[in-house]
Short mmCIF file of C-alpha atoms in Angstrom, two decimals:
data_model
loop_
_atom_site.label_atom_id
_atom_site.label_comp_id
_atom_site.label_asym_id
_atom_site.label_seq_id
_atom_site.Cartn_x
_atom_site.Cartn_y
_atom_site.Cartn_z
CA UNK A 1 0.04 0.05 0.05
CA UNK A 2 1.21 3.47 -0.93
CA UNK A 3 1.21 6.56 1.19
CA UNK A 4 2.20 8.77 -1.52
CA UNK A 5 1.77 8.29 -5.27
CA UNK A 6 3.42 10.66 -7.68
CA UNK A 7 3.13 10.57 -11.59
CA UNK A 8 5.10 13.03 -13.98
CA UNK A 9 5.34 15.88 -11.39
CA UNK A 10 6.94 19.13 -12.54
CA UNK A 11 7.63 22.55 -10.69
CA UNK A 12 9.53 25.26 -12.19
CA UNK A 13 10.64 28.67 -10.72
CA UNK A 14 11.50 30.85 -13.65
CA UNK A 15 14.08 29.18 -15.80
CA UNK A 16 14.95 26.72 -13.02
CA UNK A 17 13.06 23.27 -13.17
CA UNK A 18 13.22 22.22 -9.63
CA UNK A 19 11.03 19.08 -10.09
CA UNK A 20 11.42 17.36 -13.55
CA UNK A 21 8.77 14.98 -14.66
CA UNK A 22 9.15 12.89 -11.44
CA UNK A 23 7.44 9.82 -10.65
CA UNK A 24 7.59 8.22 -7.11
CA UNK A 25 5.63 5.93 -4.76
CA UNK A 26 6.31 5.86 -1.22
CA UNK A 27 5.37 2.92 0.78
CA UNK A 28 3.20 2.91 3.87
CA UNK A 29 5.11 2.00 7.24
CA UNK A 30 8.37 2.47 5.90
CA UNK A 31 11.09 5.18 6.46
CA UNK A 32 12.09 6.65 3.10
CA UNK A 33 15.12 8.73 2.78
CA UNK A 34 15.15 11.54 0.25
CA UNK A 35 18.80 12.09 -0.49
CA UNK A 36 20.42 14.93 -2.40
CA UNK A 37 22.36 18.08 -2.12
CA UNK A 38 20.69 21.65 -1.90
CA UNK A 39 19.30 22.40 -5.27
CA UNK A 40 18.56 18.88 -6.11
CA UNK A 41 14.83 19.46 -5.57
CA UNK A 42 14.08 17.82 -1.98
CA UNK A 43 12.45 20.70 -0.50
CA UNK A 44 10.33 21.67 -3.42
CA UNK A 45 9.28 17.93 -3.56
CA UNK A 46 8.26 18.00 0.08
CA UNK A 47 6.33 21.25 -0.21
CA UNK A 48 4.38 19.69 -3.10
CA UNK A 49 3.58 16.64 -1.15
CA UNK A 50 2.28 18.68 1.93
CA UNK A 51 0.38 21.06 -0.33
CA UNK A 52 2.49 24.10 0.25
CA UNK A 53 3.14 24.33 -3.47
CA UNK A 54 0.97 23.72 -6.31
CA UNK A 55 2.67 21.75 -9.24
CA UNK A 56 2.81 22.96 -12.84
CA UNK A 57 1.78 19.73 -14.11
CA UNK A 58 1.57 15.87 -13.08
CA UNK A 59 -0.49 14.03 -10.37
CA UNK A 60 -0.07 13.69 -6.78
CA UNK A 61 -2.03 11.74 -4.24
CA UNK A 62 -1.02 11.58 -0.39
CA UNK A 63 -3.06 9.31 2.05
CA UNK A 64 -5.67 9.21 -0.69
CA UNK A 65 -6.11 13.03 -0.87
CA UNK A 66 -5.16 15.77 -3.26
CA UNK A 67 -2.66 17.78 -1.21
CA UNK A 68 -3.45 20.99 -3.05
CA UNK A 69 -7.19 20.70 -3.08
CA UNK A 70 -7.49 19.05 0.22
CA UNK A 71 -4.79 20.72 2.15
CA UNK A 72 -6.83 21.35 5.44
CA UNK A 73 -7.97 17.88 5.65
CA UNK A 74 -4.38 16.30 4.85
CA UNK A 75 -2.77 18.66 7.54
CA UNK A 76 -4.52 16.80 10.40
CA UNK A 77 -2.78 13.55 9.42
CA UNK A 78 0.69 14.95 8.69
CA UNK A 79 3.60 15.78 11.19
CA UNK A 80 5.74 18.30 9.20
CA UNK A 81 9.31 19.48 10.31
CA UNK A 82 10.47 22.12 7.95
CA UNK A 83 14.03 22.73 6.94
CA UNK A 84 14.47 26.15 8.60
CA UNK A 85 13.81 26.16 12.42
CA UNK A 86 10.23 26.70 12.59
CA UNK A 87 9.96 27.16 16.41
CA UNK A 88 9.46 30.32 18.46
CA UNK A 89 12.74 31.30 19.66
CA UNK A 90 11.30 33.75 22.57
CA UNK A 91 9.46 30.71 23.96
CA UNK A 92 10.59 28.11 26.14
CA UNK A 93 10.76 24.36 25.25
CA UNK A 94 7.45 23.73 27.19
CA UNK A 95 5.72 26.63 25.68
CA UNK A 96 6.72 25.68 22.11
CA UNK A 97 5.21 22.28 22.65
CA UNK A 98 1.98 23.95 24.12
CA UNK A 99 1.61 25.93 21.13
CA UNK A 100 1.91 22.98 18.66
CA UNK A 101 -0.51 21.09 20.91
CA UNK A 102 -2.94 23.89 20.76
CA UNK A 103 -2.70 24.20 17.02
CA UNK A 104 -3.34 20.31 16.75
CA UNK A 105 -6.25 20.48 19.36
CA UNK A 106 -4.10 17.91 21.51
CA UNK A 107 -3.88 17.65 25.49
CA UNK A 108 -0.63 18.80 27.28
CA UNK A 109 0.88 15.29 27.31
CA UNK A 110 4.43 15.52 26.32
CA UNK A 111 6.44 14.06 29.24
CA UNK A 112 7.09 10.94 27.13
CA UNK A 113 8.69 13.27 24.51
CA UNK A 114 10.63 15.43 26.96
CA UNK A 115 12.27 12.26 28.72
CA UNK A 116 13.04 10.49 25.44
CA UNK A 117 14.59 13.44 23.84
CA UNK A 118 16.34 14.21 27.08
CA UNK A 119 14.93 17.90 27.08
CA UNK A 120 13.10 17.46 30.40
CA UNK A 121 15.75 19.23 32.55
CA UNK A 122 15.70 22.13 29.98
CA UNK A 123 12.09 22.50 29.60
CA UNK A 124 11.96 26.07 30.80
CA UNK A 125 14.90 27.12 28.48
CA UNK A 126 14.14 29.58 25.66
CA UNK A 127 14.18 27.76 22.29
CA UNK A 128 16.65 30.57 20.94
CA UNK A 129 19.23 29.49 23.58
CA UNK A 130 19.41 25.70 22.54
CA UNK A 131 22.19 24.09 20.65
CA UNK A 132 21.62 23.04 17.10
CA UNK A 133 20.98 19.42 18.11
CA UNK A 134 18.58 20.24 20.88
CA UNK A 135 16.70 22.63 18.61
CA UNK A 136 16.30 19.80 16.08
CA UNK A 137 15.04 17.38 18.86
CA UNK A 138 12.44 20.06 19.82
CA UNK A 139 11.35 20.45 16.17
CA UNK A 140 11.09 16.63 15.82
CA UNK A 141 9.03 16.49 19.13
CA UNK A 142 6.48 18.91 17.86
CA UNK A 143 6.22 17.14 14.50
CA UNK A 144 5.65 13.77 16.23
CA UNK A 145 2.74 15.09 18.52
CA UNK A 146 -0.60 13.19 18.09
CA UNK A 147 1.04 10.26 16.30
CA UNK A 148 0.54 11.56 12.72
CA UNK A 149 0.00 8.86 9.95
CA UNK A 150 2.56 10.67 7.85
CA UNK A 151 5.76 12.25 9.25
CA UNK A 152 7.61 14.46 6.84
CA UNK A 153 11.02 15.75 7.92
CA UNK A 154 12.98 18.23 5.88
CA UNK A 155 16.60 17.85 6.59
CA UNK A 156 16.23 17.16 10.52
CA UNK A 157 19.98 16.34 10.71
CA UNK A 158 21.40 19.20 8.84
CA UNK A 159 24.46 20.80 10.50
CA UNK A 160 24.28 18.53 13.58
CA UNK A 161 26.84 16.28 14.79
CA UNK A 162 27.04 12.41 14.27
CA UNK A 163 25.74 11.69 17.88
CA UNK A 164 22.77 13.96 17.41
CA UNK A 165 21.91 12.48 13.93
CA UNK A 166 21.88 8.87 15.68
CA UNK A 167 19.61 10.16 18.33
CA UNK A 168 17.22 11.84 15.89
CA UNK A 169 16.89 8.46 13.95
CA UNK A 170 16.50 6.47 17.16
CA UNK A 171 13.93 8.88 18.45
CA UNK A 172 11.92 8.51 14.99
CA UNK A 173 12.10 4.49 15.06
CA UNK A 174 10.90 4.40 18.80
CA UNK A 175 8.27 6.90 18.73
CA UNK A 176 6.36 6.19 15.58
CA UNK A 177 3.79 3.19 15.05
CA UNK A 178 4.39 0.48 12.64
CA UNK A 179 1.80 1.91 10.31
CA UNK A 180 3.49 5.36 10.19
CA UNK A 181 5.15 6.44 7.06
CA UNK A 182 8.28 8.44 7.33
CA UNK A 183 9.90 10.84 4.61
CA UNK A 184 13.17 11.93 5.88
CA UNK A 185 15.34 14.31 3.50
CA UNK A 186 19.13 14.72 3.92
CA UNK A 187 22.25 15.84 2.21
CA UNK A 188 24.29 13.19 4.04
CA UNK A 189 24.97 10.13 1.92
CA UNK A 190 26.22 8.29 4.98
CA UNK A 191 22.82 8.36 6.38
CA UNK A 192 21.42 6.19 3.52
CA UNK A 193 21.81 2.87 5.35
CA UNK A 194 19.40 4.18 8.09
CA UNK A 195 16.46 4.02 5.74
CA UNK A 196 14.29 1.24 4.55
CA UNK A 197 14.40 3.02 1.19
CA UNK A 198 16.61 5.31 -0.37
CA UNK A 199 15.44 7.78 -2.99
CA UNK A 200 18.40 9.90 -4.48
CA UNK A 201 17.50 13.02 -6.25
CA UNK A 202 19.65 14.87 -8.62
CA UNK A 203 18.59 18.10 -10.67
CA UNK A 204 14.83 17.34 -9.80
CA UNK A 205 15.14 13.83 -10.91
CA UNK A 206 15.19 10.37 -9.22
CA UNK A 207 18.50 8.75 -9.99
CA UNK A 208 18.08 5.79 -7.61
CA UNK A 209 15.05 4.39 -5.77
CA UNK A 210 15.37 1.23 -3.63
CA UNK A 211 17.04 -0.54 -0.84
CA UNK A 212 20.36 1.14 -0.17
CA UNK A 213 22.07 -2.14 0.50
CA UNK A 214 21.10 -3.12 -3.11
CA UNK A 215 23.33 -0.30 -4.48
CA UNK A 216 26.07 -0.95 -2.09
CA UNK A 217 26.48 -2.21 1.63
CA UNK A 218 29.45 0.11 2.43
CA UNK A 219 28.80 3.89 2.75
CA UNK A 220 32.09 4.76 0.71
CA UNK A 221 31.14 2.53 -2.01
CA UNK A 222 27.43 3.98 -1.90
CA UNK A 223 28.97 7.25 -2.42
CA UNK A 224 31.00 6.18 -5.27
CA UNK A 225 27.96 4.58 -6.99
CA UNK A 226 25.94 7.85 -6.61
CA UNK A 227 28.82 9.89 -8.03
CA UNK A 228 28.71 7.57 -10.99
CA UNK A 229 24.86 8.02 -11.26
CA UNK A 230 25.48 11.76 -11.25
CA UNK A 231 27.75 11.51 -14.25
CA UNK A 232 31.08 10.79 -12.30
CA UNK A 233 34.00 12.80 -11.02
CA UNK A 234 37.26 13.30 -12.80
CA UNK A 235 39.98 14.78 -10.52
CA UNK A 236 41.85 17.36 -12.33
CA UNK A 237 44.71 19.78 -10.93
CA UNK A 238 43.40 22.33 -8.77
CA UNK A 239 43.09 25.76 -10.58
CA UNK A 240 43.12 27.50 -7.15
CA UNK A 241 46.49 26.05 -6.39
CA UNK A 242 48.30 26.48 -9.65
CA UNK A 243 49.18 30.26 -9.30
CA UNK A 244 48.97 30.35 -5.50
CA UNK A 245 52.04 32.24 -3.76
CA UNK A 246 52.85 30.99 -0.27
CA UNK A 247 55.65 32.79 1.44
CA UNK A 248 58.33 30.58 3.09
CA UNK A 249 58.29 30.44 6.85
CA UNK A 250 60.64 29.09 9.46
CA UNK A 251 58.21 28.97 12.19
CA UNK A 252 57.52 25.82 13.93
CA UNK A 253 53.92 26.66 14.39
CA UNK A 254 52.20 28.88 11.72
CA UNK A 255 48.85 28.77 13.87
CA UNK A 256 49.11 28.42 17.64
CA UNK A 257 46.50 28.64 20.36
CA UNK A 258 48.02 28.99 23.88
CA UNK A 259 45.49 28.26 26.80
CA UNK A 260 42.72 29.97 24.96
CA UNK A 261 39.64 30.38 27.15
CA UNK A 262 36.10 31.88 26.76
CA UNK A 263 33.98 32.29 29.61
CA UNK A 264 30.34 33.45 29.74
CA UNK A 265 29.50 34.07 33.42
CA UNK A 266 30.31 30.68 35.00
CA UNK A 267 30.25 28.87 31.88
CA UNK A 268 33.24 27.64 29.77
CA UNK A 269 32.54 27.81 26.12
CA UNK A 270 36.41 27.02 25.72
CA UNK A 271 38.68 25.92 28.32
CA UNK A 272 42.62 25.46 28.22
CA UNK A 273 42.69 25.12 24.43
CA UNK A 274 46.25 24.88 23.13
CA UNK A 275 47.55 23.44 19.92
CA UNK A 276 50.36 23.93 17.30
CA UNK A 277 49.62 23.75 13.55
CA UNK A 278 52.63 23.28 11.44
CA UNK A 279 53.04 24.96 7.86
CA UNK A 280 51.23 22.99 5.15
CA UNK A 281 49.25 21.01 7.64
CA UNK A 282 45.33 20.21 7.42
CA UNK A 283 44.26 20.28 11.13
CA UNK A 284 40.64 19.18 11.67
CA UNK A 285 38.56 20.56 14.56
CA UNK A 286 35.80 18.13 15.25
CA UNK A 287 33.01 17.80 18.00
CA UNK A 288 29.40 17.89 18.78
CA UNK A 289 27.17 20.95 18.41
CA UNK A 290 28.06 23.37 21.14
CA UNK A 291 31.40 21.88 21.84
CA UNK A 292 33.02 25.31 21.27
CA UNK A 293 34.45 24.88 17.73
CA UNK A 294 33.10 28.05 16.40
CA UNK A 295 33.96 30.14 19.44
CA UNK A 296 37.59 28.82 19.14
CA UNK A 297 37.61 29.92 15.39
CA UNK A 298 36.34 33.35 16.20
CA UNK A 299 39.01 33.83 19.06
CA UNK A 300 41.79 32.46 16.64
CA UNK A 301 40.84 35.18 13.91
CA UNK A 302 39.94 38.07 16.35
CA UNK A 303 36.45 38.16 15.94
CA UNK A 304 35.92 37.45 19.71
CA UNK A 305 38.23 38.30 22.43
CA UNK A 306 39.50 35.50 24.80
CA UNK A 307 38.74 35.56 28.52
CA UNK A 308 42.28 34.13 28.83
CA UNK A 309 45.18 33.09 26.79
CA UNK A 310 45.87 34.02 23.16
CA UNK A 311 46.34 32.76 19.53
CA UNK A 312 49.37 33.59 17.26
CA UNK A 313 48.86 33.72 13.35
CA UNK A 314 52.25 33.53 11.53
CA UNK A 315 53.98 34.31 14.97
CA UNK A 316 51.66 37.53 15.46
CA UNK A 317 49.77 37.62 18.71
CA UNK A 318 45.99 38.18 17.75
CA UNK A 319 45.53 40.34 20.79
CA UNK A 320 48.50 42.64 20.41
CA UNK A 321 48.21 43.25 16.52
CA UNK A 322 44.82 41.96 15.25
CA UNK A 323 44.86 43.71 11.96
CA UNK A 324 48.52 42.41 11.18
CA UNK A 325 47.39 38.87 12.19
CA UNK A 326 44.19 38.82 10.11
CA UNK A 327 46.16 39.82 7.03
CA UNK A 328 47.61 36.34 7.00
CA UNK A 329 44.26 34.71 7.03
CA UNK A 330 41.45 33.68 4.76
CA UNK A 331 38.22 32.82 6.53
CA UNK A 332 35.12 30.98 5.31
CA UNK A 333 32.53 31.24 7.80
CA UNK A 334 30.05 28.26 8.73
CA UNK A 335 27.04 30.37 7.34
CA UNK A 336 27.04 32.33 4.09
CA UNK A 337 28.56 35.79 5.28
CA UNK A 338 29.00 37.50 2.10
CA UNK A 339 26.87 40.53 0.82
CA UNK A 340 23.55 39.20 -0.48
CA UNK A 341 22.76 42.49 -2.31
CA UNK A 342 26.20 42.74 -4.17
CA UNK A 343 26.74 40.69 -7.36
CA UNK A 344 29.19 37.94 -7.21
CA UNK A 345 31.85 40.20 -9.05
CA UNK A 346 31.17 43.02 -6.64
CA UNK A 347 31.69 40.72 -3.57
CA UNK A 348 35.18 39.64 -5.02
CA UNK A 349 36.07 43.34 -5.57
CA UNK A 350 35.15 44.45 -2.16
CA UNK A 351 37.16 41.48 -0.45
CA UNK A 352 40.18 42.38 -2.74
CA UNK A 353 40.07 45.81 -1.33
CA UNK A 354 39.48 44.66 2.24
CA UNK A 355 42.63 42.27 2.10
CA UNK A 356 44.77 45.09 0.65
CA UNK A 357 45.13 44.30 -3.02
CA UNK A 358 46.08 47.58 -4.73
CA UNK A 359 43.84 49.21 -7.36
CA UNK A 360 46.08 48.55 -10.15
CA UNK A 361 45.99 44.69 -9.41
CA UNK A 362 42.61 44.44 -8.17
CA UNK A 363 40.72 44.00 -11.58
CA UNK A 364 43.39 41.58 -12.70
CA UNK A 365 43.00 39.28 -9.58
CA UNK A 366 39.20 39.48 -9.81
CA UNK A 367 39.25 38.33 -13.53
CA UNK A 368 41.69 35.66 -12.47
CA UNK A 369 39.36 34.23 -9.57
CA UNK A 370 36.42 34.44 -11.94
CA UNK A 371 38.32 32.16 -14.49
CA UNK A 372 39.55 29.82 -11.79
CA UNK A 373 36.09 29.19 -10.39
CA UNK A 374 34.38 29.38 -13.83
CA UNK A 375 32.09 32.31 -12.68
CA UNK A 376 31.91 33.86 -16.10
CA UNK A 377 28.15 33.30 -16.53
CA UNK A 378 27.02 34.25 -13.13
CA UNK A 379 29.24 37.12 -12.16
CA UNK A 380 26.50 39.78 -12.40
CA UNK A 381 23.99 37.70 -10.31
CA UNK A 382 23.32 38.94 -6.84
CA UNK A 383 25.00 36.49 -4.30
CA UNK A 384 21.66 36.12 -2.45
CA UNK A 385 20.21 34.54 -5.61
CA UNK A 386 23.03 31.90 -6.21
CA UNK A 387 22.31 28.14 -5.44
CA UNK A 388 24.04 27.06 -2.51
CA UNK A 389 26.93 25.17 -4.20
CA UNK A 390 27.93 28.57 -5.94
CA UNK A 391 27.64 30.44 -2.61
CA UNK A 392 30.04 28.05 -1.09
CA UNK A 393 32.36 28.47 -3.94
CA UNK A 394 32.16 32.24 -3.84
CA UNK A 395 32.92 32.14 -0.11
CA UNK A 396 35.95 30.04 -0.83
CA UNK A 397 37.10 32.41 -3.63
CA UNK A 398 36.87 35.34 -1.29
CA UNK A 399 38.81 33.74 1.33
CA UNK A 400 41.63 32.82 -1.04
CA UNK A 401 41.68 35.94 -3.37
CA UNK A 402 44.71 37.52 -1.49
CA UNK A 403 46.67 34.32 -1.46
CA UNK A 404 46.93 33.96 2.43
CA UNK A 405 49.14 31.61 3.90
CA UNK A 406 46.47 30.39 6.45
CA UNK A 407 42.88 29.30 5.63
CA UNK A 408 40.26 28.82 8.38
CA UNK A 409 37.30 26.93 6.93
CA UNK A 410 34.24 26.53 9.08
CA UNK A 411 32.08 23.66 7.75
CA UNK A 412 33.12 24.44 4.00
CA UNK A 413 31.17 21.66 2.37
CA UNK A 414 27.90 21.91 4.26
CA UNK A 415 24.83 21.27 1.95
CA UNK A 416 26.76 20.88 -1.17
CA UNK A 417 26.53 17.70 -3.32
CA UNK A 418 29.02 14.99 -3.21
CA UNK A 419 30.88 15.98 -6.47
CA UNK A 420 31.28 19.59 -5.13
CA UNK A 421 32.67 18.23 -1.88
CA UNK A 422 35.11 16.32 -3.92
CA UNK A 423 36.23 19.34 -5.89
CA UNK A 424 36.50 21.54 -2.48
CA UNK A 425 38.91 18.89 -0.97
CA UNK A 426 40.95 18.81 -4.06
CA UNK A 427 41.49 22.55 -3.82
CA UNK A 428 42.12 22.08 0.01
CA UNK A 429 44.66 19.24 -0.33
CA UNK A 430 46.35 20.98 -3.21
CA UNK A 431 46.88 24.25 -1.17
CA UNK A 432 48.22 22.13 1.84
CA UNK A 433 50.86 20.73 -0.53
CA UNK A 434 51.97 24.16 -1.44
CA UNK A 435 52.35 25.01 2.33
CA UNK A 436 49.05 26.73 3.15
CA UNK A 437 48.11 26.01 6.65
CA UNK A 438 44.40 24.78 7.05
CA UNK A 439 42.30 24.64 10.02
CA UNK A 440 38.94 23.13 9.07
CA UNK A 441 35.67 21.98 10.69
CA UNK A 442 33.21 19.44 9.48
CA UNK A 443 30.37 17.13 10.31
CA UNK A 444 31.08 14.94 7.50
CA UNK A 445 33.15 12.23 9.26
CA UNK A 446 34.48 10.79 5.78
CA UNK A 447 36.01 14.10 5.35
CA UNK A 448 37.97 13.98 8.57
CA UNK A 449 40.24 11.35 6.86
CA UNK A 450 41.69 14.09 4.70
CA UNK A 451 43.02 15.74 7.67
CA UNK A 452 46.72 15.35 8.80
CA UNK A 453 45.67 15.62 12.39
CA UNK A 454 42.52 15.94 14.36
CA UNK A 455 41.65 17.65 17.58
CA UNK A 456 38.35 16.14 18.98
CA UNK A 457 36.63 18.86 21.02
CA UNK A 458 33.83 18.34 23.71
CA UNK A 459 32.54 20.70 26.41
CA UNK A 460 34.94 23.46 25.25
CA UNK A 461 38.05 21.15 25.97
CA UNK A 462 40.29 19.03 23.65
CA UNK A 463 39.53 15.27 24.60
CA UNK A 464 41.82 13.66 21.79
CA UNK A 465 44.47 14.91 19.22
CA UNK A 466 46.10 12.63 16.66
CA UNK A 467 46.02 11.48 13.02
CA UNK A 468 42.74 9.86 11.85
CA UNK A 469 44.42 6.53 12.19
CA UNK A 470 45.70 7.08 15.69
CA UNK A 471 42.23 8.13 16.84
CA UNK A 472 40.60 5.15 14.97
CA UNK A 473 43.06 2.76 16.65
CA UNK A 474 42.43 4.44 20.07
CA UNK A 475 38.65 3.87 19.71
CA UNK A 476 39.21 0.47 18.31
CA UNK A 477 36.94 1.72 15.40
CA UNK A 478 36.64 1.02 11.60
CA UNK A 479 35.65 4.53 10.49
CA UNK A 480 35.76 8.08 11.84
CA UNK A 481 31.98 8.13 12.57
CA UNK A 482 32.34 5.27 15.08
CA UNK A 483 35.58 6.75 16.42
CA UNK A 484 33.62 10.02 16.97
CA UNK A 485 31.06 8.50 18.93
CA UNK A 486 33.19 6.14 20.90
CA UNK A 487 35.54 8.89 21.99
CA UNK A 488 32.79 11.31 23.13
CA UNK A 489 30.83 8.57 24.87
CA UNK A 490 34.16 7.57 26.94
CA UNK A 491 34.76 11.10 27.83
CA UNK A 492 31.27 11.36 29.14
CA UNK A 493 31.95 8.45 31.36
CA UNK A 494 35.25 10.01 32.66
#
């Protein structure tokens, strides 16, 4: 029996065809994973299924109803968690649950949800003060209220660490009934084997639909098969690295943290953080949401003042001479932080000026970057209108425009497709071979394998440092995801 039946569904936005003649059946009582990068059509398809959008053409039936014509009747049978945090940040956890209960005309009976999500001790805390993982658990709790027939989750695990991702899946499996159908969208290919059925989208089309184990039992092999289905990836020399000029340095540590601390009241966001990164080293900073990674990043590049300790960039104390220290840095923020109202080219021109490229050389360097990243056809588009993959490439382009000897990359590949991730890491590893020092964070555990060394961060402190293989040996684990989970849980016991 099918919960959703779709035939030749099409939806366009201007010249962009987000869903392209798509046909799909979603089986009742199964967890179906909708897998694809931003721009692949996942969110548009979910909005069509839930009646939030009307298709241009094609047929769609959900629980025997037409979602566009019978939206009100259908909404009582669906639990929907949107991609963007849809809760009220100025209300507490308990108040958010009460609001959703009122909307669904349900009694205030959510002790089981609070206990299972481990949110009970924090039920009076404002939603805006929660970590990313806790927000997602609260959003999922609201969607699960009333035992819906059809649970629709639009990227519930985006930007959260592997432990929280495991918790979310366990929560879904334990709190639904055997007849509940779940549609779970994700950009993480390594989640494929958590689903009963995997549906892979690319450019608005289904490129795979079936049991994930039938495509490949191993996560890495699954990724390779998906890349093949997308047309394959051919590694070529990095254009970013080809003309990159890196100054020689005799420093033993080009990036150094010296007992960095950041305290808010009695709470330590970062405590006793020290490390030394060598020239040309890729140093990964991993940890759960709220572990202190982004706070460390901000202190390292002078965007947040440490409560104690300091950082040195190319031997320059970030507190004593922040401008000179930052001139050696290229910084790519976790969230798109460029100027949305400026065109792609104007953003490049602005950052070239900020980083001190003189007027005579600025236009030449911007032209070079546009050529390197193949931005010719989109250089006059406003950056806010770019697909996420191009936004991430533009962020990287702005970070490297002045050939800095050090790059800080905060989740540089979040949300982009698997081929774009390969392209990013080709640039990163090629720059490191030239002598560029790179500090990087990621929630993709397979990407941690590219790092020369990793610092595992938890509750603001380093709990393990070493090469990927050294950490795997310490955890007696086969892959980095199991390593991450094992070492974090061991730390909690201690």
